[in-house]
PDB file of C-alpha atoms in Angstrom:
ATOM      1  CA  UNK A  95      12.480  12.016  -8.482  1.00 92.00           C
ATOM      2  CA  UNK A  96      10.984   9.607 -10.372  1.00 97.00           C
ATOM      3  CA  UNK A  97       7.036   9.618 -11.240  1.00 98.00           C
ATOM      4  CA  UNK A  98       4.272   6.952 -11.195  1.00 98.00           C
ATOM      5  CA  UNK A  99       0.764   7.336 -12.079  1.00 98.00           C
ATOM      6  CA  UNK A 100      -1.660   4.877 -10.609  1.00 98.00           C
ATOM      7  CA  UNK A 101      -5.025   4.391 -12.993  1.00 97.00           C
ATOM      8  CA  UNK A 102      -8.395   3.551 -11.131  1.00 96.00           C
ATOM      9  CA  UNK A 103     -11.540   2.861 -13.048  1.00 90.00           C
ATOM     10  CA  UNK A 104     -15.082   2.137 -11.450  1.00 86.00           C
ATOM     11  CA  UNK A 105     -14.982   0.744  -7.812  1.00 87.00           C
ATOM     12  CA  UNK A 106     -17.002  -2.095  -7.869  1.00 84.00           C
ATOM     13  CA  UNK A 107     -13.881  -4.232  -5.616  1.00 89.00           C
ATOM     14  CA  UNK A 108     -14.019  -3.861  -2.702  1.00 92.00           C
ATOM     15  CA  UNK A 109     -10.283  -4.588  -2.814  1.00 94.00           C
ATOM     16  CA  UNK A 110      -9.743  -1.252  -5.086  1.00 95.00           C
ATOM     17  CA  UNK A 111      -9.625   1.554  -2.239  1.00 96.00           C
ATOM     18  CA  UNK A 112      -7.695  -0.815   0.068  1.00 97.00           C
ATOM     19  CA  UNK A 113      -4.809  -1.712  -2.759  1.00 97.00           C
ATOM     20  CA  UNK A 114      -4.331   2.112  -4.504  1.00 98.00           C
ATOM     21  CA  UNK A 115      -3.809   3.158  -1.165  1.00 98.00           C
ATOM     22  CA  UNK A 116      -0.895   0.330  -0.726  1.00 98.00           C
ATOM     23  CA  UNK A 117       0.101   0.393  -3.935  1.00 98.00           C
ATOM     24  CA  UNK A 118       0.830   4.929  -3.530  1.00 98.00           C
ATOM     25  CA  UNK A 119       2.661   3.892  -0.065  1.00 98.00           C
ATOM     26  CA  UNK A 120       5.151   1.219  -1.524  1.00 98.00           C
ATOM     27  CA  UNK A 121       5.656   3.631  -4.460  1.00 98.00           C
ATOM     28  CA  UNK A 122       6.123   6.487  -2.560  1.00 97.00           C
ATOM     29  CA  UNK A 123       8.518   4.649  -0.284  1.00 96.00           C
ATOM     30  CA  UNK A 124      10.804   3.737  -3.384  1.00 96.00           C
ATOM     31  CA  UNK A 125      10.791   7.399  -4.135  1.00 96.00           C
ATOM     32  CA  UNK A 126       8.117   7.615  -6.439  1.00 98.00           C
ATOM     33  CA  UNK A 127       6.172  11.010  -6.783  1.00 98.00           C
ATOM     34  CA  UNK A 128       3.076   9.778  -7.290  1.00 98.00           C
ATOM     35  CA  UNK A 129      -0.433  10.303  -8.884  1.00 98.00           C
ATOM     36  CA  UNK A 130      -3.668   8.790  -8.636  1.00 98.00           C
ATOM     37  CA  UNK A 131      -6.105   9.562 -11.631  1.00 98.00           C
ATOM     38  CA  UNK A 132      -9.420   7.988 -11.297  1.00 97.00           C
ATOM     39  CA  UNK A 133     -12.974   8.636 -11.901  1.00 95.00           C
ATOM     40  CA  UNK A 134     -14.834  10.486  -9.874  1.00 94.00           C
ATOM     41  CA  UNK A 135     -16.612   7.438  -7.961  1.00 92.00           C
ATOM     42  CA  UNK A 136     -13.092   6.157  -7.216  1.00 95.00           C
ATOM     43  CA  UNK A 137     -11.973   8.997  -5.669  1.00 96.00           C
ATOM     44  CA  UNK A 138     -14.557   9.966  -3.208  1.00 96.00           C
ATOM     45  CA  UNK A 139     -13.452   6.418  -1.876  1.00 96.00           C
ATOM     46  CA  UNK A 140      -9.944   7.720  -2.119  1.00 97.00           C
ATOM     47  CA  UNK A 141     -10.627  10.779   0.223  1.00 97.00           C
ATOM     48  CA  UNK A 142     -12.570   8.709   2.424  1.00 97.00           C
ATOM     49  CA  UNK A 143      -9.985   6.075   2.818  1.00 98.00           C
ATOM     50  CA  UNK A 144      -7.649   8.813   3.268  1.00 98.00           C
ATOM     51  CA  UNK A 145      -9.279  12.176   5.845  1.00 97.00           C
ATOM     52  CA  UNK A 146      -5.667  13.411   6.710  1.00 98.00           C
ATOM     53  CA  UNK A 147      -4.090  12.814   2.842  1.00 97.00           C
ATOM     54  CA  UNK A 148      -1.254  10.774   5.155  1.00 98.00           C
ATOM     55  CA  UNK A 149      -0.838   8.545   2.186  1.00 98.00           C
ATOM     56  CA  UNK A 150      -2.365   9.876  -0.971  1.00 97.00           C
ATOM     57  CA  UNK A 151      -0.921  13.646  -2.027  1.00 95.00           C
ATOM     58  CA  UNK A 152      -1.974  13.860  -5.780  1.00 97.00           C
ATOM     59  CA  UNK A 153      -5.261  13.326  -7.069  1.00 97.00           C
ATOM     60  CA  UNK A 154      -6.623  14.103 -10.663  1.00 97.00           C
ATOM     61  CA  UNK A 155      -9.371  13.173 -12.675  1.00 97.00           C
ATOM     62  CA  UNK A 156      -9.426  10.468 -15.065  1.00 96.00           C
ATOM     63  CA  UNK A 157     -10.723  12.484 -17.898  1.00 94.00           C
ATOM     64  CA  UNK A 158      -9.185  15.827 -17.433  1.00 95.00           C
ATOM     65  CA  UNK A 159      -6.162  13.917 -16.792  1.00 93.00           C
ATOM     66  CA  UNK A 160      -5.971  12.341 -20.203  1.00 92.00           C
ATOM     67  CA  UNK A 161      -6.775  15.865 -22.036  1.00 92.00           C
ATOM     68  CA  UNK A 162      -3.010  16.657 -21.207  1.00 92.00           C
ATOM     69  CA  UNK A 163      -1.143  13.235 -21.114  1.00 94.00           C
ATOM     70  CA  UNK A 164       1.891  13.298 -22.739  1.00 94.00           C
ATOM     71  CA  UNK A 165       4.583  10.790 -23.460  1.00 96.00           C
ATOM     72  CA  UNK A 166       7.268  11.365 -20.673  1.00 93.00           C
ATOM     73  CA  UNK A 167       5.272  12.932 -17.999  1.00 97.00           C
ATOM     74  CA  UNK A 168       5.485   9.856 -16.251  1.00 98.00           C
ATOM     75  CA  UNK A 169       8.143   6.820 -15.673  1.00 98.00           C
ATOM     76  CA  UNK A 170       5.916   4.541 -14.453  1.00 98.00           C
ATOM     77  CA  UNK A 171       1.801   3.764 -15.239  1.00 98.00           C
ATOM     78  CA  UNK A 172       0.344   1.309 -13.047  1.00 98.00           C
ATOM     79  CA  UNK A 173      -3.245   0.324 -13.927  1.00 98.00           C
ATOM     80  CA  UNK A 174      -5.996  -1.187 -11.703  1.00 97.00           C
ATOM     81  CA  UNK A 175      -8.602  -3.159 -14.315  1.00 95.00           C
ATOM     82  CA  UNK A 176     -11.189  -4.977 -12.819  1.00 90.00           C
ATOM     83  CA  UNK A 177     -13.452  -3.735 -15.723  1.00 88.00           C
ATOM     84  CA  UNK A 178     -13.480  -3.397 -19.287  1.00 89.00           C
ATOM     85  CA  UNK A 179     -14.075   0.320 -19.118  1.00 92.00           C
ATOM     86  CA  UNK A 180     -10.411   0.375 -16.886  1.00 94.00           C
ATOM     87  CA  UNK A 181      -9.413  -1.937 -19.810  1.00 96.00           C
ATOM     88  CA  UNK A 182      -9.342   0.469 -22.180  1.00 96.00           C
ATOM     89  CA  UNK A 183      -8.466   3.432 -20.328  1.00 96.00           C
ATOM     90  CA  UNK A 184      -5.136   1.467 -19.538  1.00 97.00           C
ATOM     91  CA  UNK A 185      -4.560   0.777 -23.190  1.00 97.00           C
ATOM     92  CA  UNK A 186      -5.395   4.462 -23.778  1.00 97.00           C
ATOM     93  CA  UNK A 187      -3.132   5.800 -21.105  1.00 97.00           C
ATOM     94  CA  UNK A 188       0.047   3.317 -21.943  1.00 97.00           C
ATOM     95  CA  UNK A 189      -0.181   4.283 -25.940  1.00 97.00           C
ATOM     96  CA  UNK A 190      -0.070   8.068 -24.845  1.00 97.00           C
ATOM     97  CA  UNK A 191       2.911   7.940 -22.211  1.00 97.00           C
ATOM     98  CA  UNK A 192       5.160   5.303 -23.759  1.00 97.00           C
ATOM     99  CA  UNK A 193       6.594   4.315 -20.400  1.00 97.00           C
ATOM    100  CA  UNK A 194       7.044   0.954 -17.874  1.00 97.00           C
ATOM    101  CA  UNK A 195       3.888  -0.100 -17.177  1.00 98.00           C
ATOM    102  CA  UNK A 196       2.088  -2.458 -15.061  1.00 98.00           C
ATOM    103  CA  UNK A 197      -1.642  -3.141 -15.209  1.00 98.00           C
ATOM    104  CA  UNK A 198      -2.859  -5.342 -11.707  1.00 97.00           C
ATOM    105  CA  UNK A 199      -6.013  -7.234 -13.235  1.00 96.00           C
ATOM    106  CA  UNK A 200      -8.600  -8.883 -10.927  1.00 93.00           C
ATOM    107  CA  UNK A 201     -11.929 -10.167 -10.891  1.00 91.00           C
ATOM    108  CA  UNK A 202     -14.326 -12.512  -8.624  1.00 91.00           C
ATOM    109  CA  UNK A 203     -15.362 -14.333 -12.312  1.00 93.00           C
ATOM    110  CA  UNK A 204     -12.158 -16.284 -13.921  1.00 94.00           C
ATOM    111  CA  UNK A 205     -13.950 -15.760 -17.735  1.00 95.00           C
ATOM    112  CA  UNK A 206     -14.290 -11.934 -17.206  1.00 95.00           C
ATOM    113  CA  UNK A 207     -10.495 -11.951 -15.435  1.00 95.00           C
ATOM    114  CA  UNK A 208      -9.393 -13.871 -19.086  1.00 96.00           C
ATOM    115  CA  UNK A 209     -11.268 -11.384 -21.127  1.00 96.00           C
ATOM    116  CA  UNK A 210      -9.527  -8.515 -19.121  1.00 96.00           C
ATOM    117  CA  UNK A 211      -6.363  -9.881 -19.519  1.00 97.00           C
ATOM    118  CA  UNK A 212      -6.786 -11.120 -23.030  1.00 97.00           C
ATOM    119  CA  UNK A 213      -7.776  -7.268 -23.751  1.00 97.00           C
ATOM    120  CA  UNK A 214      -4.628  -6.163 -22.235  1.00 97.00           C
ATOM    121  CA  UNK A 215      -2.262  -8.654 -23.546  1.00 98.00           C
ATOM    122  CA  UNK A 216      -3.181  -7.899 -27.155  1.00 98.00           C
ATOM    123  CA  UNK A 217      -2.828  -4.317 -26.797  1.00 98.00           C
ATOM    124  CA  UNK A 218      -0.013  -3.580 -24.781  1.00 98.00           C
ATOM    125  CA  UNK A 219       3.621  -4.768 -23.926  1.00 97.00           C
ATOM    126  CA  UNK A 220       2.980  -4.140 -20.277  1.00 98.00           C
ATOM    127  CA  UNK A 221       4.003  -6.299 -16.924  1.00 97.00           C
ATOM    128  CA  UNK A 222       0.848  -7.978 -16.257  1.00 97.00           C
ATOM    129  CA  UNK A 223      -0.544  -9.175 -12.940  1.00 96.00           C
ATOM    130  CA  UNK A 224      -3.605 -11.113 -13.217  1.00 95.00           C
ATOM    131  CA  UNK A 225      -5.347 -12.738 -10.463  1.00 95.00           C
ATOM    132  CA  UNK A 226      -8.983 -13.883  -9.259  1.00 92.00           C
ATOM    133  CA  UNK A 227      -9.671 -12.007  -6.428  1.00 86.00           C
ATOM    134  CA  UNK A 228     -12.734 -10.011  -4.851  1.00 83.00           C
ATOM    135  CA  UNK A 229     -12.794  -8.855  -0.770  1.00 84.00           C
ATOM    136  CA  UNK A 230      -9.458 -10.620  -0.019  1.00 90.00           C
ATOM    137  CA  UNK A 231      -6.415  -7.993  -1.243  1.00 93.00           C
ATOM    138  CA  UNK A 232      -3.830 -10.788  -0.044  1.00 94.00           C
ATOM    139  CA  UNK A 233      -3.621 -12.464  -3.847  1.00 94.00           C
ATOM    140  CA  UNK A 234      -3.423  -8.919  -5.311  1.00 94.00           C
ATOM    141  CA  UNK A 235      -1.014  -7.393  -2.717  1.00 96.00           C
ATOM    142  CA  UNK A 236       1.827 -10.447  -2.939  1.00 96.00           C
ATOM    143  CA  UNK A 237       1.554 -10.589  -6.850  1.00 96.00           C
ATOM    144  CA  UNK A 238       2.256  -6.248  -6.972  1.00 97.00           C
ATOM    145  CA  UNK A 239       5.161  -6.730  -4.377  1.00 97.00           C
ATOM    146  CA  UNK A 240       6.933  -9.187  -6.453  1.00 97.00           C
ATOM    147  CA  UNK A 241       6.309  -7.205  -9.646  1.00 96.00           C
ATOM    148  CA  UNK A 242       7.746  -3.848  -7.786  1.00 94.00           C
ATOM    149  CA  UNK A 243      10.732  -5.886  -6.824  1.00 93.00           C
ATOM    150  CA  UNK A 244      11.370  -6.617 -10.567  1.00 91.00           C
ATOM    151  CA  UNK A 245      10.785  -2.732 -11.899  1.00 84.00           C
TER     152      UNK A 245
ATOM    153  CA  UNK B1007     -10.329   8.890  27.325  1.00 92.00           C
ATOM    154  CA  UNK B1008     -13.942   7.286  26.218  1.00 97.00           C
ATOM    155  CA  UNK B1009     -13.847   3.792  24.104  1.00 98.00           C
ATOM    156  CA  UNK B1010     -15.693   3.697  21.167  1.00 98.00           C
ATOM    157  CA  UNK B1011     -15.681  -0.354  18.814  1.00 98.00           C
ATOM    158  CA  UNK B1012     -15.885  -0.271  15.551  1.00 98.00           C
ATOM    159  CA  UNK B1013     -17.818  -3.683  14.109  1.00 97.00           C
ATOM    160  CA  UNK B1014     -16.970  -4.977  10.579  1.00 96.00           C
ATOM    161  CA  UNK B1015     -18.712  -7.905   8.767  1.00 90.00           C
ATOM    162  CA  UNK B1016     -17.773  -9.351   5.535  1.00 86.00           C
ATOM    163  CA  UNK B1017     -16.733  -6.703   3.362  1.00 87.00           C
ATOM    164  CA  UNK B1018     -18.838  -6.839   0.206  1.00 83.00           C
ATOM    165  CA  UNK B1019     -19.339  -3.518  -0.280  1.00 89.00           C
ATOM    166  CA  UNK B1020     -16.380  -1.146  -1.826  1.00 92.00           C
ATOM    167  CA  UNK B1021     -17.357   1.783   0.881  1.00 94.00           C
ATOM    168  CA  UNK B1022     -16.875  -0.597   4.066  1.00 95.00           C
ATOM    169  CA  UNK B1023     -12.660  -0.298   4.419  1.00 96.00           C
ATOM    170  CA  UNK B1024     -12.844   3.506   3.525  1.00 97.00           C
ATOM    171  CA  UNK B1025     -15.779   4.128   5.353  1.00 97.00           C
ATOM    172  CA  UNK B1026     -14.112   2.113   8.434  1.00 98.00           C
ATOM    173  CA  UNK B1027     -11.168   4.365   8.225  1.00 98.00           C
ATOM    174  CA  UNK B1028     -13.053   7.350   7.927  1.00 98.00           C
ATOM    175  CA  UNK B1029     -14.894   6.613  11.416  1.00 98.00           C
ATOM    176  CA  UNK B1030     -11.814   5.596  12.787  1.00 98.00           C
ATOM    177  CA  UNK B1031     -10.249   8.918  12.339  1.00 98.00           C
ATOM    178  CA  UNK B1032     -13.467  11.091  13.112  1.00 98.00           C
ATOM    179  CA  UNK B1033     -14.059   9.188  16.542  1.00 98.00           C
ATOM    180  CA  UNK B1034     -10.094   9.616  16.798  1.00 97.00           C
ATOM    181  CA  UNK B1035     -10.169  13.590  16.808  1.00 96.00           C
ATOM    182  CA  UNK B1036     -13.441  13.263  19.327  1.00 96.00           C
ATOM    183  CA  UNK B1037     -10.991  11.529  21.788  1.00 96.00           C
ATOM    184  CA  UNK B1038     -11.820   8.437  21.486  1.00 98.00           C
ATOM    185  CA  UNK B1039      -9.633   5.472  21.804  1.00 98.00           C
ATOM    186  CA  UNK B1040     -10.479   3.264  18.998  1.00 98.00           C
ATOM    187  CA  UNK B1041     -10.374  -0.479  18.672  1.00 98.00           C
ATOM    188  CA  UNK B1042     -12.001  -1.853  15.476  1.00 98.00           C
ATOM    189  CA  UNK B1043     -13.201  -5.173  15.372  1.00 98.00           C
ATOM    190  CA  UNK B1044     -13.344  -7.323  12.394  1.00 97.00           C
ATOM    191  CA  UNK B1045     -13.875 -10.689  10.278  1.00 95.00           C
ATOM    192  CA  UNK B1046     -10.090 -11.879   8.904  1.00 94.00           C
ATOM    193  CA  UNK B1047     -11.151 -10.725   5.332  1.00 92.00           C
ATOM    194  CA  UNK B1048     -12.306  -7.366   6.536  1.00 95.00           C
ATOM    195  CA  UNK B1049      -9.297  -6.995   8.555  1.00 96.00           C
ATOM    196  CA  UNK B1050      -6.903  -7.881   5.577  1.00 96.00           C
ATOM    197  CA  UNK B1051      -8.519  -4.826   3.802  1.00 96.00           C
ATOM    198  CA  UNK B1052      -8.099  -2.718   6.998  1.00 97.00           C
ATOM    199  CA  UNK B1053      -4.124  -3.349   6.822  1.00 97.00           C
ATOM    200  CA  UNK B1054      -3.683  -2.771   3.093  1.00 97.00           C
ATOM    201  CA  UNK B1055      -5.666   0.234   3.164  1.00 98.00           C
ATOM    202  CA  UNK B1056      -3.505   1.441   6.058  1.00 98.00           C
ATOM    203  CA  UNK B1057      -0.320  -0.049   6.098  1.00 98.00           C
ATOM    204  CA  UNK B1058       1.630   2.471   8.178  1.00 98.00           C
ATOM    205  CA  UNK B1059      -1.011   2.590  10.757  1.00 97.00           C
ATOM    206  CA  UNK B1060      -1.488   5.805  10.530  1.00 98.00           C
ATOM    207  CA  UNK B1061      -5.526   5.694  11.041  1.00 98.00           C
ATOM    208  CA  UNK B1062      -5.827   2.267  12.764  1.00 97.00           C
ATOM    209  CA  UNK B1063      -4.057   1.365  15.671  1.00 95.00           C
ATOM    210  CA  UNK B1064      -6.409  -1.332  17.325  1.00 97.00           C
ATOM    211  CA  UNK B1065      -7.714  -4.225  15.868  1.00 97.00           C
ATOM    212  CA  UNK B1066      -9.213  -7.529  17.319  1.00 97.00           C
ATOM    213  CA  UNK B1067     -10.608 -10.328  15.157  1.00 97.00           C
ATOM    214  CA  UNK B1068     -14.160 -10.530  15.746  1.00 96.00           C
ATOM    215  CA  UNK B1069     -14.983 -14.017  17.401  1.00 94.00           C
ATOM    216  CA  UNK B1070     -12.296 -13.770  19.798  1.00 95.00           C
ATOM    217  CA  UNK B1071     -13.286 -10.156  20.616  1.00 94.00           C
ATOM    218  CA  UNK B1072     -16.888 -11.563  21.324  1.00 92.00           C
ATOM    219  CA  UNK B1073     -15.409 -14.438  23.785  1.00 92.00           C
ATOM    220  CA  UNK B1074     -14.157 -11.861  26.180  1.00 92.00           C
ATOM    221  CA  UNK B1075     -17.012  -8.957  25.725  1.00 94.00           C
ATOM    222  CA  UNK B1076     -18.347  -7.231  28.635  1.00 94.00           C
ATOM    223  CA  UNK B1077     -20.866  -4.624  29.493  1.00 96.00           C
ATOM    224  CA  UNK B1078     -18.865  -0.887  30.482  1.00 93.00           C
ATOM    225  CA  UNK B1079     -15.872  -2.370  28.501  1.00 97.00           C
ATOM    226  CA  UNK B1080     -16.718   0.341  26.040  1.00 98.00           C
ATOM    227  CA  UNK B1081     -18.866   3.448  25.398  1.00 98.00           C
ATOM    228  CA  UNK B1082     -19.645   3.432  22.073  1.00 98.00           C
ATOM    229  CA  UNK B1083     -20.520   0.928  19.473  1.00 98.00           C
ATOM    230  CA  UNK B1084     -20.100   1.344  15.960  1.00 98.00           C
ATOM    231  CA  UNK B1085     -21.309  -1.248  13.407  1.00 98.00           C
ATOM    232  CA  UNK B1086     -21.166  -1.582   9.570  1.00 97.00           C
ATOM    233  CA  UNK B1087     -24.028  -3.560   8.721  1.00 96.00           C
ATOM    234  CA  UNK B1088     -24.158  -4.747   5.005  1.00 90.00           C
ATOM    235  CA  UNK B1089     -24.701  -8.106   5.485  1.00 88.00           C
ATOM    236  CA  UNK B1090     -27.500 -10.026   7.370  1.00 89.00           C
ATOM    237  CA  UNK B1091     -24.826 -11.813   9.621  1.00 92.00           C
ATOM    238  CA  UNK B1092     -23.303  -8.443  10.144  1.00 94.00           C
ATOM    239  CA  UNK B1093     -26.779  -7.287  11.839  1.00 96.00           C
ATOM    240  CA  UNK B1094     -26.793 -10.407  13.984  1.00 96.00           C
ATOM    241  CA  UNK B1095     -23.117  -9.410  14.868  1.00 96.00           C
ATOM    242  CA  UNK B1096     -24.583  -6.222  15.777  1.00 97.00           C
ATOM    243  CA  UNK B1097     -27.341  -6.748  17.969  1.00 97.00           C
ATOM    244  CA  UNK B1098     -25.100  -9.483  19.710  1.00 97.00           C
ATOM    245  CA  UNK B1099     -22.631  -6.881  20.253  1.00 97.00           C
ATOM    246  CA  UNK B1100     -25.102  -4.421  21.491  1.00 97.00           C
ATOM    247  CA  UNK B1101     -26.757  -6.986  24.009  1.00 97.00           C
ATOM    248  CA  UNK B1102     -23.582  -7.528  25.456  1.00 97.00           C
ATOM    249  CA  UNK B1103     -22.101  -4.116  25.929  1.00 97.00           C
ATOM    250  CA  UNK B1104     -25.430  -2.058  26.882  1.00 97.00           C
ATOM    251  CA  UNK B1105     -23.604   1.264  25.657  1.00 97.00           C
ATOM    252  CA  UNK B1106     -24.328   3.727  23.280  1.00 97.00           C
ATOM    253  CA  UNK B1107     -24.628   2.421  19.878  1.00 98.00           C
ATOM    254  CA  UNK B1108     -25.061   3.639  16.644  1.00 98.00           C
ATOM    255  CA  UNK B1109     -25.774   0.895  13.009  1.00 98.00           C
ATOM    256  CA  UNK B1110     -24.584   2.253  10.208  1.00 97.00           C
ATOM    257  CA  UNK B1111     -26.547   0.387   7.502  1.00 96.00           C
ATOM    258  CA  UNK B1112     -25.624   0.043   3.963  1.00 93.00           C
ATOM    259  CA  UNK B1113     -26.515  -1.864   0.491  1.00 92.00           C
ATOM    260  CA  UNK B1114     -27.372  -1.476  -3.254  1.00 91.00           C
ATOM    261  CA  UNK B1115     -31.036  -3.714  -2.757  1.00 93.00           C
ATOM    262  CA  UNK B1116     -33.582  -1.352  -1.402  1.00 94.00           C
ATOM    263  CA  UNK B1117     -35.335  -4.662  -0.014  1.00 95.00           C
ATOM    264  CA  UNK B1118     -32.360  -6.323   1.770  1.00 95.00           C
ATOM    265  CA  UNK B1119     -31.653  -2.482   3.508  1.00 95.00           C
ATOM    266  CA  UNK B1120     -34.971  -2.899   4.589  1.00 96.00           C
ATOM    267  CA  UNK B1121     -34.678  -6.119   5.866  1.00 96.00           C
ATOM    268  CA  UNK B1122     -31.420  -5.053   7.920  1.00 96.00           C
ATOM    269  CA  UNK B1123     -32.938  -2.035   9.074  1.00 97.00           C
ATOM    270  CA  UNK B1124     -35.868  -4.238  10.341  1.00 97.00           C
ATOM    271  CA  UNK B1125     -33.580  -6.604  12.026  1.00 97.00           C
ATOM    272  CA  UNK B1126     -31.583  -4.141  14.283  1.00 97.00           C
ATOM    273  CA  UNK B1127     -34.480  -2.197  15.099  1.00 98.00           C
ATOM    274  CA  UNK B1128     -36.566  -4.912  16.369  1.00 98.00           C
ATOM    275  CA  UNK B1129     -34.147  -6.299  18.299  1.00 98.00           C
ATOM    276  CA  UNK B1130     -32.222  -2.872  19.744  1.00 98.00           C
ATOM    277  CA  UNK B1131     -32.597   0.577  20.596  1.00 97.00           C
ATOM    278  CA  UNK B1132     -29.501   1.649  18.761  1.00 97.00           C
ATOM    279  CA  UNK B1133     -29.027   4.746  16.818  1.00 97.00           C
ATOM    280  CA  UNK B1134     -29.948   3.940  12.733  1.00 97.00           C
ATOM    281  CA  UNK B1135     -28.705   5.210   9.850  1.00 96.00           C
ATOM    282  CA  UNK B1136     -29.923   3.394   6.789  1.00 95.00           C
ATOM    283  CA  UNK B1137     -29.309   4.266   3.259  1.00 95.00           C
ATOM    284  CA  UNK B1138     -29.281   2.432  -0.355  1.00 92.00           C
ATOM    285  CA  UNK B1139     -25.585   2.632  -1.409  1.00 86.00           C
ATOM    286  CA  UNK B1140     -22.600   0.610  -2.585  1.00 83.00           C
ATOM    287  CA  UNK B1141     -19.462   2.198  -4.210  1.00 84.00           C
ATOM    288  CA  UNK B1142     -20.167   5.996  -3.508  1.00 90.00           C
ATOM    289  CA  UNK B1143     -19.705   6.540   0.273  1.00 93.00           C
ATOM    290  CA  UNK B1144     -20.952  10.037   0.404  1.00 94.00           C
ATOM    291  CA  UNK B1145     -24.453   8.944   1.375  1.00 94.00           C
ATOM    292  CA  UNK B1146     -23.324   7.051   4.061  1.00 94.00           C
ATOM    293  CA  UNK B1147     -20.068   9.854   5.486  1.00 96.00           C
ATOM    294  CA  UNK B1148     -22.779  12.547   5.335  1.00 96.00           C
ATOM    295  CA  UNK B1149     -24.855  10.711   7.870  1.00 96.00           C
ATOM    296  CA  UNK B1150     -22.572   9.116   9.743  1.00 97.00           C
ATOM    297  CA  UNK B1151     -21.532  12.995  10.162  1.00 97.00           C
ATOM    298  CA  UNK B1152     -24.939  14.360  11.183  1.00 97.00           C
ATOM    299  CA  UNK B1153     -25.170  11.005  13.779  1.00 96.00           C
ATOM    300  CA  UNK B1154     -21.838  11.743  15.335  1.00 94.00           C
ATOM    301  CA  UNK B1155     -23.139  15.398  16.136  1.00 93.00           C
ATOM    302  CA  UNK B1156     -25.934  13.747  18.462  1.00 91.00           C
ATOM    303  CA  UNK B1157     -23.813  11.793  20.598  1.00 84.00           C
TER     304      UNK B1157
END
């Protein structure tokens, strides 16, 4: 079985919660074992979002996480940045593992979205999705599907 | 079985969609049938966050919900206020039913909480919880918690 690891910085979307959740189903239903690191704000939302763990198994934190990320531990990284911290902890987190990666980017403000992008781009050879979105996950949600579809 | 509504407005805050599901759930294992009504953005969230319907299995779009809204039709109300159109949702909501009602009231500006807090209770006698928060839901699940005890 293969193994993804889903990345979530600081919740300030309120399309975040909503998406990792979608984004560990559709994994998991293309036989993914997956994991969701993310900081500690992100996943009280998680276990909120989630009473009966129906959808989300593995949980870890961001930081204790990276203390023991190797390359190969995963096949798949996929990175929610809709800040620069999550930026960087992509960057971080694709360097150490070496594997297919995909970072979703999105942000209400289109010059922050570019920056976050730009930041990726320059860094990284990963599959970027990049779109301007806040409280509607629709934008987000269609541009992920397609980019599964083409793993 | 009792019927308890669950009232969403515009979903600016990151904790709404969890916290929705998280009510959802906890009024599910109290037996009661749950029907969750919703703006379209807020309702887009609710199907991402849950796509196999595990937590959510009745939703109704807000307006049209309000066309047909009757007093008896259920026993419990349950509104996310985080947004001063939410409130007015709210207290229209509670007019019309004449149930048992409980505001959960939520957002990062100390003044504006206020200012909802004001607005529902001046205009109902609904349960309140009120409390300054915006991507850490714990404030907000711990009360919700202690309210559901004193139904």
């Amino acid at each position: 079985m293969k193994k993804a690891l889903i990345l979530l910085g600081c919740p300030e979307s309120p399309s975040q919660t909503p998406m990792a959740v979608y984004a560990a189903q559709k994994l998991a239903k293309i036989d993914y074992d997956v994991t969701i690191a993310s900081t500690p704000a992100a996943s009280k939302l998680l276990e909120v979002s989630d009473p009966d763990e129906y959808y989300i198994k593995n949980k870890i934190d961001i930081e204790s996480c990276l203390d023991s990320l190797e390359k190969g531990q995963y096949d798949l990284l996929v990175g929610f940045v809709s800040k620069d911290a999550a930026a960087s902890y992509f960057i971080t987190f694709y360097h150490l593992l070496q594997c297919e990666s995909l970072a979703l980017i999105f942000e209400k403000d289109a010059e922050l979205l570019e920056e976050f992008e730009n930041m990726v781009a320059e860094n990284t050879d990963a599959k970027i999705v990049a779109v301007k979105a806040f409280h509607n996950p629709t934008p987000i949600k269609v541009r992920f599907d397609r980019a599964l579809k083409e793993l």
